[in-house]
Coordinates of C-alpha atoms in Angstrom, one line a residue:
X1388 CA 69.8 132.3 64.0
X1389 CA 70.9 135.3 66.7
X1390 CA 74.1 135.8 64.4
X1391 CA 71.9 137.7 62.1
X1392 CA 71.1 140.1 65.2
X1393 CA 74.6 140.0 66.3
X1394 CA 75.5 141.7 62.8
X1395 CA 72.9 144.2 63.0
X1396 CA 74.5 145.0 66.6
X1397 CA 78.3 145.0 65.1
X1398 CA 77.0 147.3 61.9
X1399 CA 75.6 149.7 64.1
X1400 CA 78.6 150.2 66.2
X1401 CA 80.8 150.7 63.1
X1402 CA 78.5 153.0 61.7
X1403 CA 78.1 154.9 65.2
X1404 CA 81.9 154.7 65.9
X1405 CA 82.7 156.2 61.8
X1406 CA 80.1 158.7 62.6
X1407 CA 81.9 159.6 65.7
X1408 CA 85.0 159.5 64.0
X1409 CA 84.3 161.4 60.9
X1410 CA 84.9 158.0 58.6
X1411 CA 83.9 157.8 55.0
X1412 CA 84.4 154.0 54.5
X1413 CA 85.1 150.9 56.8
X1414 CA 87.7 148.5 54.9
X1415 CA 88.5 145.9 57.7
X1416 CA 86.5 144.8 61.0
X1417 CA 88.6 142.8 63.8
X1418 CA 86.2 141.1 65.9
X1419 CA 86.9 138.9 68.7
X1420 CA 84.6 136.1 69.5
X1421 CA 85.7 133.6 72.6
X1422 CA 85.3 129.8 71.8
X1423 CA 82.1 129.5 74.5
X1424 CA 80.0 132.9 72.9
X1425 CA 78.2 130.4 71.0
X1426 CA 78.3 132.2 67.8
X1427 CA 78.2 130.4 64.7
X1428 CA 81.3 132.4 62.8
X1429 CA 80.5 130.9 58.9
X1430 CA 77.1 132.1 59.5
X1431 CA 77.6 135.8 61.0
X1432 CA 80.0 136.1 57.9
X1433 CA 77.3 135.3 56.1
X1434 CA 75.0 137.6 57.8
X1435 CA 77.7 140.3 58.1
X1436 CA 77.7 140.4 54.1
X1437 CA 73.7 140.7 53.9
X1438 CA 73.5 143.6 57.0
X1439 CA 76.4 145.8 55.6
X1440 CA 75.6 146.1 51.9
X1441 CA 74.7 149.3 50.9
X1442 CA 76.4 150.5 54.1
X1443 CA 79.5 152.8 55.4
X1444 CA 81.1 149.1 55.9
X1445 CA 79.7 147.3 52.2
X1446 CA 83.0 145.8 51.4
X1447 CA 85.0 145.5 54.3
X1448 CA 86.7 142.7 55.2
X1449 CA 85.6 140.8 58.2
X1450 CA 88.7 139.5 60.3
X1451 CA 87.3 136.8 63.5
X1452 CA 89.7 136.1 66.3
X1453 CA 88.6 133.2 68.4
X1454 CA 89.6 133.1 71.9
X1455 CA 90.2 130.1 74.0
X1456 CA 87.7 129.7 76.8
X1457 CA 89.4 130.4 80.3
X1458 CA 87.8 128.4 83.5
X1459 CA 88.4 127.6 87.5
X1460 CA 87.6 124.6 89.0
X1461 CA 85.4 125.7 92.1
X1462 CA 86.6 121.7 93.6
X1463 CA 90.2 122.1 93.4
X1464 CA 90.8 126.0 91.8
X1465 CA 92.9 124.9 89.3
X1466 CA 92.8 127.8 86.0
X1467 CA 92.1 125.9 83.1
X1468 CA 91.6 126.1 79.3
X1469 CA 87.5 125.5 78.5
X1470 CA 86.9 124.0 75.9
X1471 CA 83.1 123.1 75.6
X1472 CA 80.6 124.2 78.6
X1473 CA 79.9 121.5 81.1
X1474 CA 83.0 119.7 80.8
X1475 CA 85.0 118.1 83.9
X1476 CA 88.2 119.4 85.2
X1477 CA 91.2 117.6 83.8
X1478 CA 92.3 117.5 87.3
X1479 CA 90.5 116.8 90.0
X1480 CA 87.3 115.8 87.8
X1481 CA 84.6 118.0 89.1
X1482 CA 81.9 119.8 86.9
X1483 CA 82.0 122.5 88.8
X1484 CA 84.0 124.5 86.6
X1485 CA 83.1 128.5 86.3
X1486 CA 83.3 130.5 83.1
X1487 CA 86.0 132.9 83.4
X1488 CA 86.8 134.2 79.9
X1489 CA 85.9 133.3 76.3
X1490 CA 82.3 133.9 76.3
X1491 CA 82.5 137.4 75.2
X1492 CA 82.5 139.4 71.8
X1493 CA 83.4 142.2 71.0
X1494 CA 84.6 144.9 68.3
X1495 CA 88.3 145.1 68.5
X1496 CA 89.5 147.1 65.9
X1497 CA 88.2 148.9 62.6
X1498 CA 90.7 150.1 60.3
X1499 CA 88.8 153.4 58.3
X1500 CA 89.2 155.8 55.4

């Protein structure tokens, strides 16, 4: 389960950034998580809620925005919306579709006391 090490790696950016910041409490977490990270998001709440207690960020509220995965179609270079990793293109039918976007995470906002 690597969502448990993703949390570790999200609480320590929240505590690093409040630090920076001069922060007494964290009360919200935005992170954004495209469709193809391959992060399980039931199960890094889960872990979120074990890795942050007794922390800067114990009862904050843990907000997930899913992006759609972004592709081009190295066949025919049509842009298209991924969906699942190794699937054809709609269009021309070639699995040699390239990642573009949607496979990243990252912190996108903290709201702070």
């Amino acid at each position: 389960m690597h969502e448990m090490s993703i949390a570790e790696s999200v609480l320590q950016i929240i505590e690093d950034t409040a630090r920076n910041e001069g922060c007494a409490k964290v009360k919200t977490v935005w992170l954004e998580i495209g469709q193809l990270a391959g992060v399980e998001t039931e199960s890094l709440r889960f872990c979120f809620d074990a890795v942050t207690r007794d922390s800067i960020a114990e009862y904050a509220r843990l907000e997930i925005i899913e992006t759609a995965g972004q592709g081009r179609c190295l066949e025919c270079a049509s842009q298209l919306t991924v969906t699942a990793r190794y699937e054809p293109c709609p269009k021309c039918g070639s699995f040699q579709v390239q990642v573009t976007g949607g496979d990243e995470m990252k912190v996108k906002e903290l709201e702070v006391e």
